[in-house]
Amino acid sequence: MEIRNIAIIAHIDHGKTSLTDALMRQTGVAKRGVSMDSNVLEQERGITIYSKNTSVFYRGTKINIVDTPGHADFGSEVERVLRSIDTALLVVDAQEGPMPQTKFVLKKSLELGLKLIVVINKIDKPAARPEWTKDEIFALFIELGASEEQLNFSVVYSITKDGIAKLNLKDDSKDLSPLLDVIIKEVPIASFDELNKKPLRVQVFNLDYDNFLGRLAVGRIYEGIIKSNSNIFVKKSLGETKRGKITKLFTFNGLERREVDEASAGDIVIIAGLPDIYIGETICADPSQEALPAIHIDEPTISLNFLVNNSPFGGREGKFVTSRQLRERLARELEVNVGLKIDFSSNDYFKVYSRGEFNVAILIENMRREGYEIQVSKPRVIFKEENGKKLEPFEEITIDVPNEMTGIIIEKISKRKGIMTNMRVEQNHTIIIFEIPTRGFLGYRGEFMTDTRGEGIICSQVIGFRPYVGEIEHRTVGSMVSMSKGKSLGFSLWNLQKRGELYIGPGTKVYEGMVIGNISKGKDMDVNPTKGKELTNMRAKGSDEAIMLTSPTKLTIERGLAIMNDDEYLEVTPGSVRLRKQFLTEIDRVRIKRQKKSDM
């Protein structure tokens, strides 16, 4: 059977997963209701977080498909996938056109010499403009240095939610067969008898984990035939060669793993039995064989500390609360998440390095659902030094807002050292592109949603390290810190809400040092949220006026990471998300401030 290998790449919410799901349904490898976004968090958020493999069968051909994430924080997932396939389907929304993540993955694809198939999706939208989108994609190809062959890309128009594709807008179509025909025509055949006769070479581009089989390597067979229970050699990234044995071998049939005795060149397989295998390493039959070119993954841009939850409420909700359990869980995360790096050298905390806040937030959310209690520090940007110069990570952010809101957006981002590189007005909304230090962008998303009243769209991608730009002005708010332990009362919160924004409502259990809200003046304030109204047998006009409480701002993991101050921890348990001071008592906080002043 002929084999074709493709990836589906796109900006977030442009229709990658719905296209893959429709392909699986129409080729009979999955029933209605089965989706590539099988993870609970993916289903809740409606986005792809982890790259996943499937395969479909059409006209005697096996098509291996890799669905990739659309969020920039998971760019490391996309980068390694592109090395394992021969063509990518670039899915673009017919109304929005190319967006930041489109540019990011397209640049990576073109650098690898891939010839893409463009799928202009959602052509049924009332404001769809497919011809304009096609022109914008062509211009983007030219901007990114595409070759003549790459500029001659095929275009397919689609409505993936209805499972329809067509080669021309006026064509009548009832299914995705026009797209499948283009794939058969355009995608190079990956399987040849000549390749099967060569010595085995497989490159690993993804990792998985099984409770019974341990670490699993997902890789593409470039040459030769791989067999179960065979002895092999692993070429490590630093030139070392190790022996190993394949205990089990699987291929993809739809979303299911199918155990096989052997697989041939061109196919994508899952390999068990190699506990030390890593992304980009080459599995070969002979130690004298040359390793395949290494897969490069962009370096992390932020870091934060993970600690055991030692708050007064620690251990009440979680099953895993010790340092050893936290260490084991983070080590297990490294088995599959190559976008993270973790330093385990400290006895007090574990330093996690990541590509972005959202990447870390997903890890924390998964851990809390598994029953872990943790505390994390404020995310900090990673600096590096080259040729005596201090460098910091920069991001390109694309903002789409109503016309009347552009002034406040430009003002806020300029204060954060952002530089506008492009701006275009389209009917009643404006698209603005900025380049901004990651340090200035951290924590801005929540402020952006407030300024645009939820009507704006903001997307980002890391564009590399650049010279340090100096101090950045941030909007600083002080914390409303509880000075007592107990249950919060409506009467005290009614008085406190005049001072700032509350994170808790009446009846919430609090402890000394817990942050219950913020103060707009920028200085911390110790308050007593458990204080009730003093009772007396004397009555006076106005003393019994109704208490009107505004709804508190609900703390989520993402919001907490964005708004926390340097001297605070975000406490995350299976049932709660709280902010707290690192030093709980006022006396300790004053003592630490004095020590810092004396050290200066």
Coordinates of C-alpha atoms in Angstrom, one line a residue:
M1 CA 0.0 0.0 0.0
E2 CA 1.3 3.5 -0.9
I3 CA 1.9 5.8 2.1
R4 CA 1.5 9.6 2.2
N5 CA 2.5 11.6 5.3
I6 CA 0.9 15.0 5.9
A7 CA 0.4 17.5 8.8
I8 CA -2.4 19.9 9.3
I9 CA -1.2 23.3 10.4
A10 CA -3.1 26.6 11.1
H11 CA -3.7 29.4 13.5
I12 CA -5.9 28.7 16.5
D13 CA -9.6 28.0 15.7
H14 CA -9.2 28.1 11.9
G15 CA -10.5 24.5 11.6
K16 CA -7.6 22.0 11.8
T17 CA -9.3 19.5 14.1
S18 CA -12.7 19.7 12.5
L19 CA -11.0 18.9 9.1
T20 CA -9.2 15.9 10.5
D21 CA -12.4 14.7 12.2
A22 CA -14.3 15.0 9.0
L23 CA -11.6 13.1 7.0
M24 CA -11.7 10.3 9.6
R25 CA -15.5 10.0 9.4
Q26 CA -15.7 10.1 5.6
T27 CA -13.0 7.4 5.2
G28 CA -14.7 5.1 7.7
V29 CA -12.0 5.0 10.4
A30 CA -14.0 6.9 13.0
K31 CA -17.6 7.2 14.0
R32 CA -19.5 10.5 14.4
G33 CA -18.6 12.1 17.8
V34 CA -15.0 10.8 17.8
S35 CA -12.5 13.7 17.8
M36 CA -8.8 14.3 17.6
D37 CA -9.2 16.6 20.6
S38 CA -9.6 13.8 23.0
N39 CA -8.0 15.5 26.0
V40 CA -10.5 16.9 28.5
L41 CA -8.8 20.3 28.5
E42 CA -8.8 20.4 24.7
Q43 CA -12.6 19.7 24.7
E44 CA -13.3 22.4 27.3
R45 CA -11.2 25.1 25.6
G46 CA -12.0 24.1 22.1
I47 CA -8.3 24.2 21.0
T48 CA -5.6 21.7 20.2
I49 CA -2.9 21.5 22.8
Y50 CA -1.0 18.3 21.9
S51 CA 0.0 17.0 18.5
K52 CA -1.7 13.7 17.7
N53 CA -1.5 11.1 14.9
T54 CA -4.1 9.4 12.9
S55 CA -4.3 7.6 9.6
V56 CA -7.0 7.3 6.9
F57 CA -7.3 5.1 3.9
Y58 CA -8.4 6.4 0.5
R59 CA -8.2 4.7 -2.9
G60 CA -5.7 2.1 -1.7
T61 CA -3.5 4.7 -0.1
K62 CA -2.7 5.1 3.6
I63 CA -2.5 8.8 4.6
N64 CA -0.8 9.4 7.9
I65 CA -2.1 12.7 9.4
V66 CA -0.6 14.7 12.2
D67 CA -2.9 17.3 13.8
T68 CA -0.8 20.1 15.4
P69 CA -1.5 22.8 18.1
G70 CA -2.5 26.3 17.0
H71 CA -1.3 28.2 20.1
A72 CA 2.2 29.8 19.9
D73 CA 3.1 28.5 23.3
F74 CA 3.1 25.0 21.9
G75 CA 5.2 25.8 18.8
S76 CA 7.7 23.1 19.8
E77 CA 5.0 20.6 19.0
V78 CA 4.7 21.9 15.5
E79 CA 8.4 22.3 14.8
R80 CA 9.3 18.6 15.3
V81 CA 6.2 17.3 13.5
L82 CA 7.1 19.2 10.3
R83 CA 10.3 17.2 10.0
S84 CA 8.4 13.9 9.8
I85 CA 6.0 14.7 7.0
D86 CA 6.3 15.4 3.3
T87 CA 3.5 18.0 2.8
A88 CA 1.4 20.2 5.1
L89 CA -2.2 21.4 4.7
L90 CA -2.3 25.0 5.7
V91 CA -5.8 25.8 6.9
V92 CA -6.8 29.5 6.8
D93 CA -10.1 31.1 7.9
A94 CA -11.7 32.7 4.8
Q95 CA -12.7 35.8 6.8
E96 CA -9.7 36.4 9.1
G97 CA -7.0 35.5 6.6
P98 CA -3.4 34.6 7.7
M99 CA -2.8 35.2 11.5
P100 CA 0.4 35.1 13.6
Q101 CA 0.5 31.3 14.1
T102 CA -0.1 30.9 10.4
K103 CA 3.1 32.9 9.7
F104 CA 5.0 31.0 12.3
V105 CA 4.3 27.5 11.1
L106 CA 4.4 28.6 7.4
K107 CA 7.9 30.0 7.9
K108 CA 9.1 26.7 9.5
S109 CA 7.5 24.7 6.6
L110 CA 9.1 26.8 3.9
E111 CA 12.5 26.6 5.5
L112 CA 12.2 22.7 5.4
G113 CA 11.4 22.9 1.6
L114 CA 7.9 21.6 2.0
K115 CA 5.4 22.3 -0.8
L116 CA 2.1 23.2 0.9
I117 CA -1.6 22.7 0.0
V118 CA -3.7 25.7 1.1
V119 CA -7.2 25.0 2.5
I120 CA -9.3 28.2 2.7
N121 CA -11.9 27.2 5.3
K122 CA -15.2 28.6 6.5
I123 CA -16.2 30.0 3.1
D124 CA -19.9 29.9 4.3
K125 CA -19.3 32.8 6.8
P126 CA -21.4 35.9 5.9
A127 CA -18.2 38.0 5.9
A128 CA -16.0 35.4 4.2
R129 CA -13.6 36.8 1.5
P130 CA -11.8 33.7 0.1
E131 CA -10.2 35.5 -2.9
W132 CA -8.8 38.2 -0.6
T133 CA -7.5 35.5 1.7
K134 CA -5.8 33.7 -1.2
D135 CA -4.0 36.9 -2.2
E136 CA -2.9 37.5 1.4
I137 CA -1.5 34.0 1.7
F138 CA 0.4 34.5 -1.6
A139 CA 1.8 37.7 -0.3
L140 CA 2.8 36.0 2.9
F141 CA 4.6 33.2 0.9
I142 CA 6.6 35.9 -0.9
E143 CA 7.4 37.8 2.3
L144 CA 8.8 34.5 3.9
G145 CA 11.0 33.8 0.9
A146 CA 9.1 30.9 -0.8
S147 CA 10.6 29.3 -3.9
E148 CA 9.0 29.4 -7.3
E149 CA 7.8 25.8 -6.7
Q150 CA 6.4 26.6 -3.3
L151 CA 4.5 29.7 -4.7
N152 CA 2.7 27.4 -7.1
F153 CA 0.5 25.9 -4.3
S154 CA -2.8 24.2 -4.8
V155 CA -5.9 25.8 -3.2
V156 CA -8.9 24.0 -1.9
Y157 CA -12.0 25.7 -0.5
S158 CA -13.8 24.0 2.4
I159 CA -16.6 24.1 5.0
T160 CA -15.0 21.5 7.4
K161 CA -17.9 21.5 9.9
D162 CA -20.1 20.2 7.1
G163 CA -17.4 18.0 5.6
I164 CA -17.3 19.7 2.2
A165 CA -14.4 20.7 0.0
K166 CA -14.3 22.1 -3.5
L167 CA -11.6 23.1 -6.0
N168 CA -13.6 26.2 -7.2
L169 CA -16.0 28.3 -5.3
K170 CA -18.9 27.6 -7.7
D171 CA -18.4 23.8 -7.7
D172 CA -21.1 21.6 -6.3
S173 CA -19.6 19.2 -3.6
K174 CA -21.0 16.9 -1.0
D175 CA -17.9 15.6 0.7
L176 CA -14.1 16.0 1.1
S177 CA -13.1 13.8 -1.9
P178 CA -11.8 16.9 -3.9
L179 CA -9.3 17.5 -1.1
L180 CA -8.3 13.8 -0.8
D181 CA -7.8 13.7 -4.6
V182 CA -5.4 16.8 -4.3
I183 CA -3.5 15.0 -1.5
I184 CA -3.1 11.9 -3.6
K185 CA -1.9 14.0 -6.5
E186 CA 0.4 16.5 -4.7
V187 CA 1.9 14.6 -1.7
P188 CA 5.0 12.6 -2.6
I189 CA 4.8 8.8 -2.0
A190 CA 6.8 8.0 1.1
S191 CA 7.0 4.2 0.5
F192 CA 9.3 2.6 -2.1
D193 CA 10.8 -0.9 -2.4
E194 CA 14.2 0.6 -2.8
L195 CA 14.0 2.3 0.6
N196 CA 12.9 -1.0 2.2
K197 CA 16.2 -2.7 1.0
K198 CA 18.3 -0.1 2.9
P199 CA 19.5 -0.5 6.5
L200 CA 16.9 0.7 9.1
R201 CA 16.8 4.4 10.0
V202 CA 14.0 5.9 12.1
Q203 CA 13.8 9.4 13.6
V204 CA 11.7 10.1 16.7
F205 CA 9.6 13.2 16.5
N206 CA 7.1 12.7 19.4
L207 CA 6.9 11.0 22.7
D208 CA 4.1 9.3 24.6
Y209 CA 3.8 7.4 27.9
D210 CA 2.0 4.2 28.8
N211 CA 1.6 3.0 32.4
F212 CA 2.5 -0.6 31.3
L213 CA 5.0 0.0 28.5
G214 CA 6.7 3.1 29.8
R215 CA 8.0 5.7 27.4
L216 CA 6.8 5.3 23.8
A217 CA 8.6 6.8 20.8
V218 CA 6.6 8.0 17.8
G219 CA 8.8 8.1 14.7
R220 CA 9.0 8.0 10.9
I221 CA 10.8 5.1 9.2
Y222 CA 13.0 6.8 6.5
E223 CA 14.8 3.6 5.4
G224 CA 14.5 -0.1 6.0
I225 CA 12.1 -2.3 7.8
I226 CA 11.6 -2.2 11.6
K227 CA 10.6 -5.4 13.4
S228 CA 9.3 -6.1 16.8
N229 CA 11.7 -7.9 19.3
S230 CA 14.7 -6.8 17.2
N231 CA 18.0 -5.3 18.6
I232 CA 18.7 -1.8 17.4
F233 CA 21.1 1.1 18.1
V234 CA 20.1 4.6 19.1
K235 CA 22.2 7.5 17.9
K236 CA 22.0 10.2 20.7
S237 CA 22.1 13.9 20.0
L238 CA 25.7 14.3 21.4
G239 CA 27.1 11.6 19.2
E240 CA 26.8 8.7 21.7
T241 CA 25.4 5.4 20.5
K242 CA 23.4 3.0 22.7
R243 CA 22.1 -0.5 22.3
G244 CA 18.4 -1.2 22.7
K245 CA 15.6 -3.7 22.0
I246 CA 12.2 -3.1 20.5
T247 CA 9.6 -4.9 22.7
K248 CA 6.5 -3.8 20.9
L249 CA 5.6 -2.1 17.7
F250 CA 2.4 -0.3 16.7
T251 CA 1.1 1.6 13.7
F252 CA -1.9 3.9 13.4
N253 CA -5.3 2.8 12.2
G254 CA -7.5 5.9 12.6
L255 CA -6.9 7.0 16.2
E256 CA -6.3 3.4 17.4
R257 CA -2.9 1.8 17.9
R258 CA -2.6 -1.5 16.0
E259 CA 0.2 -3.9 17.1
V260 CA 2.3 -5.2 14.2
D261 CA 5.3 -7.4 13.8
E262 CA 7.0 -5.2 11.3
A263 CA 6.6 -1.9 9.4
S264 CA 8.2 -0.6 6.3
A265 CA 9.8 2.6 5.1
G266 CA 7.6 5.7 4.9
D267 CA 5.2 4.7 7.7
I268 CA 4.8 6.3 11.1
V269 CA 5.2 3.9 14.1
I270 CA 5.0 3.8 17.9
I271 CA 8.0 2.0 19.5
A272 CA 8.1 0.6 23.0
G273 CA 11.1 -0.7 24.9
L274 CA 13.5 2.3 24.7
P275 CA 13.2 4.1 28.1
D276 CA 16.0 6.7 27.3
I277 CA 14.8 7.6 23.8
Y278 CA 14.4 11.4 23.1
I279 CA 13.1 13.7 20.4
G280 CA 15.3 13.9 17.2
E281 CA 17.4 10.8 18.0
T282 CA 17.9 8.2 15.2
I283 CA 17.1 4.5 15.6
C284 CA 19.3 2.4 13.3
A285 CA 20.3 -1.2 12.6
D286 CA 24.1 -0.7 12.7
P287 CA 26.2 1.6 14.9
S288 CA 28.3 2.7 11.8
Q289 CA 25.2 4.3 10.2
E290 CA 25.0 8.1 10.0
A291 CA 22.4 9.8 12.2
L292 CA 19.6 11.8 10.6
P293 CA 19.8 15.6 11.0
A294 CA 18.9 16.8 14.5
I295 CA 15.5 18.3 15.2
H296 CA 16.0 21.8 16.8
I297 CA 13.5 23.0 19.3
D298 CA 13.3 26.7 20.3
E299 CA 14.5 27.5 23.8
P300 CA 12.3 28.5 26.7
T301 CA 11.5 32.2 27.3
I302 CA 10.1 32.3 30.9
S303 CA 10.8 30.5 34.2
L304 CA 9.0 30.0 37.5
N305 CA 9.4 28.0 40.7
F306 CA 7.1 25.0 41.7
L307 CA 6.9 24.4 45.4
V308 CA 5.1 22.2 47.9
N309 CA 1.9 23.8 49.2
N310 CA 2.7 24.9 52.7
S311 CA -0.2 27.3 53.3
P312 CA -2.5 26.9 56.3
F313 CA -5.0 25.2 54.0
G314 CA -2.4 22.8 52.5
G315 CA -3.3 19.1 52.3
R316 CA -7.0 19.6 52.7
E317 CA -8.0 18.8 49.1
G318 CA -5.1 17.1 47.3
K319 CA -3.9 13.5 47.2
F320 CA -0.3 14.3 46.3
V321 CA 1.2 17.0 48.6
T322 CA 4.8 16.0 49.2
S323 CA 8.0 17.2 47.5
R324 CA 8.8 13.7 46.3
Q325 CA 5.4 13.3 44.6
L326 CA 5.8 16.7 43.0
R327 CA 9.3 15.8 41.8
E328 CA 8.1 12.5 40.3
R329 CA 5.2 14.2 38.5
L330 CA 7.4 16.9 36.9
A331 CA 10.0 14.3 35.9
R332 CA 7.1 12.4 34.2
E333 CA 6.1 15.5 32.4
L334 CA 9.5 15.7 30.8
E335 CA 8.9 12.3 29.3
V336 CA 6.4 13.8 26.8
N337 CA 6.7 17.6 27.0
V338 CA 9.8 18.7 25.1
G339 CA 8.8 22.4 25.4
L340 CA 9.7 22.3 29.1
K341 CA 13.0 22.2 31.0
I342 CA 13.2 21.6 34.7
D343 CA 16.0 22.2 37.2
F344 CA 15.7 19.7 40.1
S345 CA 19.0 20.9 41.9
S346 CA 17.3 22.9 44.7
N347 CA 15.8 21.3 47.8
D348 CA 13.2 24.0 48.3
Y349 CA 11.7 24.3 44.8
F350 CA 11.8 23.1 41.2
K351 CA 12.6 25.7 38.6
V352 CA 10.5 25.1 35.4
Y353 CA 11.5 26.8 32.1
S354 CA 8.8 27.1 29.5
R355 CA 7.8 28.8 26.1
G356 CA 5.0 30.8 27.7
E357 CA 2.4 31.4 30.4
F358 CA -0.3 29.3 28.7
N359 CA 2.1 26.3 28.4
V360 CA 2.7 26.4 32.2
A361 CA -1.0 27.0 32.9
I362 CA -2.0 23.8 31.1
L363 CA 0.6 21.8 33.1
I364 CA -0.7 23.3 36.4
E365 CA -4.3 22.6 35.4
N366 CA -3.5 19.0 34.5
M367 CA -1.7 18.5 37.8
R368 CA -4.6 19.9 39.9
R369 CA -7.1 17.6 38.2
E370 CA -4.8 14.7 39.0
G371 CA -5.0 15.6 42.7
Y372 CA -1.8 17.6 43.2
E373 CA -1.4 20.6 45.5
I374 CA 1.3 23.1 44.4
Q375 CA 2.4 26.7 44.8
V376 CA 4.1 28.6 41.9
S377 CA 6.0 31.9 41.9
K378 CA 5.6 34.8 39.5
P379 CA 6.8 34.0 35.9
R380 CA 10.1 35.7 35.0
V381 CA 11.6 36.3 31.7
I382 CA 14.9 34.4 30.9
F383 CA 17.8 36.7 29.9
K384 CA 21.0 35.5 28.1
E385 CA 24.3 37.1 27.2
E386 CA 26.0 37.1 23.8
N387 CA 29.2 39.0 23.0
G388 CA 28.9 40.9 26.2
K389 CA 25.4 42.1 25.4
K390 CA 22.3 41.3 27.5
L391 CA 19.5 39.8 25.4
E392 CA 15.9 39.2 26.2
P393 CA 13.0 37.4 24.3
F394 CA 10.7 39.4 22.0
E395 CA 7.3 38.6 20.7
E396 CA 5.2 39.7 17.7
I397 CA 1.6 40.4 18.8
T398 CA -1.2 40.9 16.4
I399 CA -4.3 42.7 17.8
D400 CA -7.7 43.0 16.1
V401 CA -9.9 45.6 17.8
P402 CA -12.8 47.9 17.0
N403 CA -11.6 51.2 15.5
E404 CA -12.6 53.3 18.5
M405 CA -10.3 51.3 20.8
T406 CA -7.0 51.6 18.9
G407 CA -5.9 54.7 20.9
I408 CA -5.9 53.0 24.3
I409 CA -4.2 49.9 22.9
I410 CA -1.4 51.8 21.3
E411 CA -0.9 53.9 24.4
K412 CA -0.7 50.8 26.7
I413 CA 1.6 48.8 24.6
S414 CA 3.9 51.7 23.9
K415 CA 4.4 52.1 27.7
R416 CA 5.5 48.4 27.7
K417 CA 8.2 49.2 25.1
G418 CA 6.1 47.8 22.2
I419 CA 6.9 49.1 18.7
M420 CA 4.1 49.1 16.1
T421 CA 5.3 47.6 12.8
N422 CA 2.1 47.5 10.8
M423 CA -1.5 48.8 11.0
R424 CA -4.4 48.4 8.7
V425 CA -8.1 49.5 9.0
E426 CA -10.7 47.1 7.6
Q427 CA -14.3 48.4 7.8
N428 CA -15.1 48.8 11.5
H429 CA -12.1 47.1 13.0
T430 CA -8.3 47.7 13.0
I431 CA -5.5 45.1 12.9
I432 CA -2.2 46.3 14.5
I433 CA 1.1 44.3 14.7
F434 CA 3.6 45.1 17.5
E435 CA 7.0 43.8 18.4
I436 CA 7.3 43.8 22.2
P437 CA 9.7 42.3 24.8
T438 CA 8.2 39.2 26.5
R439 CA 8.8 41.0 29.8
G440 CA 6.5 43.8 28.7
F441 CA 3.8 41.4 27.4
L442 CA 3.6 39.2 30.5
G443 CA 0.4 39.9 32.3
Y444 CA -1.1 42.1 29.6
R445 CA -3.8 39.7 28.2
G446 CA -6.2 40.3 31.1
E447 CA -5.8 44.1 30.9
F448 CA -6.4 43.9 27.2
M449 CA -9.7 42.0 27.6
T450 CA -10.8 44.7 30.1
D451 CA -9.8 47.6 27.9
T452 CA -11.6 46.1 24.8
R453 CA -14.6 44.9 26.8
G454 CA -14.0 41.4 25.5
E455 CA -14.3 42.5 21.8
G456 CA -10.6 42.4 20.9
I457 CA -8.5 39.5 19.7
I458 CA -4.9 39.2 20.6
C459 CA -2.3 36.6 19.3
S460 CA 1.4 36.3 19.9
Q461 CA 4.5 34.4 18.8
V462 CA 8.1 34.4 20.0
I463 CA 10.4 36.0 17.4
G464 CA 13.8 35.5 19.1
F465 CA 16.2 37.2 21.5
R466 CA 17.1 40.9 21.0
P467 CA 19.1 43.5 23.0
Y468 CA 17.7 44.4 26.5
V469 CA 15.5 47.5 26.3
G470 CA 15.8 48.7 29.9
E471 CA 13.2 49.1 32.6
I472 CA 9.5 48.7 31.6
E473 CA 6.6 50.6 33.2
H474 CA 3.9 48.2 34.4
R475 CA 0.5 49.0 35.9
T476 CA 1.2 48.0 39.5
V477 CA -1.6 47.3 42.0
G478 CA -1.2 46.6 45.7
S479 CA -2.7 43.5 47.4
M480 CA -5.5 43.4 49.9
V481 CA -4.0 41.0 52.4
S482 CA -6.1 39.2 55.1
M483 CA -4.8 39.7 58.6
S484 CA -7.1 37.1 60.2
K485 CA -8.3 33.6 59.8
G486 CA -11.9 32.5 59.4
K487 CA -14.8 33.0 57.1
S488 CA -15.3 36.2 55.1
L489 CA -18.4 38.2 56.0
G490 CA -20.6 40.3 53.6
F491 CA -20.4 43.4 55.9
S492 CA -16.6 43.6 55.8
L493 CA -16.4 42.9 52.1
W494 CA -19.0 45.6 51.5
N495 CA -16.6 48.1 53.0
L496 CA -13.5 46.7 51.4
Q497 CA -14.9 46.7 47.8
K498 CA -14.8 50.5 47.8
R499 CA -11.0 50.2 48.1
G500 CA -10.4 47.9 45.1
E501 CA -11.2 44.7 43.3
L502 CA -12.2 41.6 45.4
Y503 CA -11.2 38.0 44.5
I504 CA -13.5 36.4 47.1
G505 CA -17.2 36.5 48.1
P506 CA -18.9 36.1 51.5
G507 CA -18.5 32.8 53.2
T508 CA -15.0 32.1 51.8
K509 CA -12.5 30.6 54.1
V510 CA -9.4 32.8 54.5
Y511 CA -6.1 32.7 56.4
E512 CA -3.6 35.3 57.5
G513 CA -1.5 36.3 54.5
M514 CA -4.0 35.3 51.9
V515 CA -4.6 37.9 49.1
I516 CA -8.3 38.6 48.9
G517 CA -8.2 41.5 46.4
N518 CA -6.2 44.3 45.0
I519 CA -5.7 48.0 45.7
S520 CA -5.5 50.4 42.8
K521 CA -3.1 52.7 44.7
G522 CA -0.3 50.3 44.3
K523 CA 0.5 49.6 48.0
D524 CA -0.4 46.5 50.0
M525 CA -3.1 46.9 52.7
D526 CA -3.8 44.6 55.6
V527 CA -7.5 44.1 56.1
N528 CA -9.9 42.0 58.1
P529 CA -12.5 40.3 55.9
T530 CA -13.9 38.3 58.8
K531 CA -15.1 41.4 60.8
G532 CA -18.9 41.5 61.3
K533 CA -21.2 44.3 62.1
E534 CA -21.2 45.4 65.7
L535 CA -24.7 44.7 67.2
T536 CA -26.4 47.1 69.6
N537 CA -29.9 47.5 71.0
M538 CA -29.9 51.1 69.8
R539 CA -31.5 51.8 66.4
A540 CA -30.7 54.8 64.2
K541 CA -31.8 55.9 60.7
G542 CA -29.5 54.5 58.0
S543 CA -27.8 51.9 60.3
D544 CA -29.6 49.0 58.7
E545 CA -29.1 50.0 55.0
A546 CA -28.9 47.1 52.5
I547 CA -25.5 45.6 51.7
M548 CA -24.8 45.6 48.0
L549 CA -21.9 43.4 47.0
T550 CA -20.4 43.5 43.5
S551 CA -19.5 40.1 42.0
P552 CA -15.9 39.2 42.9
T553 CA -13.3 38.6 40.1
K554 CA -12.8 34.8 39.9
L555 CA -9.2 33.8 40.1
T556 CA -8.1 31.3 37.4
I557 CA -4.7 29.9 36.9
E558 CA -4.0 32.2 33.9
R559 CA -5.3 35.3 35.7
G560 CA -3.4 34.5 38.8
L561 CA -0.1 34.1 36.9
A562 CA -0.8 37.4 35.2
I563 CA -1.6 39.6 38.2
M564 CA 0.5 38.1 41.0
N565 CA 3.3 40.3 42.5
D566 CA 6.9 39.4 43.1
D567 CA 6.4 38.6 46.8
E568 CA 3.4 36.3 46.2
Y569 CA 2.7 32.6 45.4
L570 CA -0.2 31.2 43.4
E571 CA -1.7 28.4 45.5
V572 CA -3.4 25.7 43.3
T573 CA -5.3 22.8 44.7
P574 CA -7.9 20.4 43.1
G575 CA -10.7 22.7 44.3
S576 CA -9.2 26.1 44.7
V577 CA -7.0 28.8 43.2
R578 CA -5.7 31.4 45.7
L579 CA -3.1 34.1 45.9
R580 CA -1.0 34.4 49.0
K581 CA 2.0 36.3 50.3
Q582 CA 5.3 34.3 50.5
F583 CA 5.6 35.5 54.1
L584 CA 2.2 35.2 55.8
T585 CA 2.5 37.4 58.8
E586 CA 2.9 41.2 58.6
I587 CA 5.8 41.1 61.0
D588 CA 7.7 38.7 58.7
R589 CA 7.0 40.8 55.6
V590 CA 8.3 44.0 57.4
R591 CA 11.4 42.1 58.6
I592 CA 12.2 40.9 55.0
K593 CA 11.7 44.5 53.6
R594 CA 14.2 45.9 56.2
Q595 CA 16.7 43.1 55.3
K596 CA 16.5 44.0 51.6
K597 CA 17.0 47.7 52.3
S598 CA 20.0 47.0 54.5
D599 CA 21.5 44.7 51.9
M600 CA 21.2 47.5 49.3

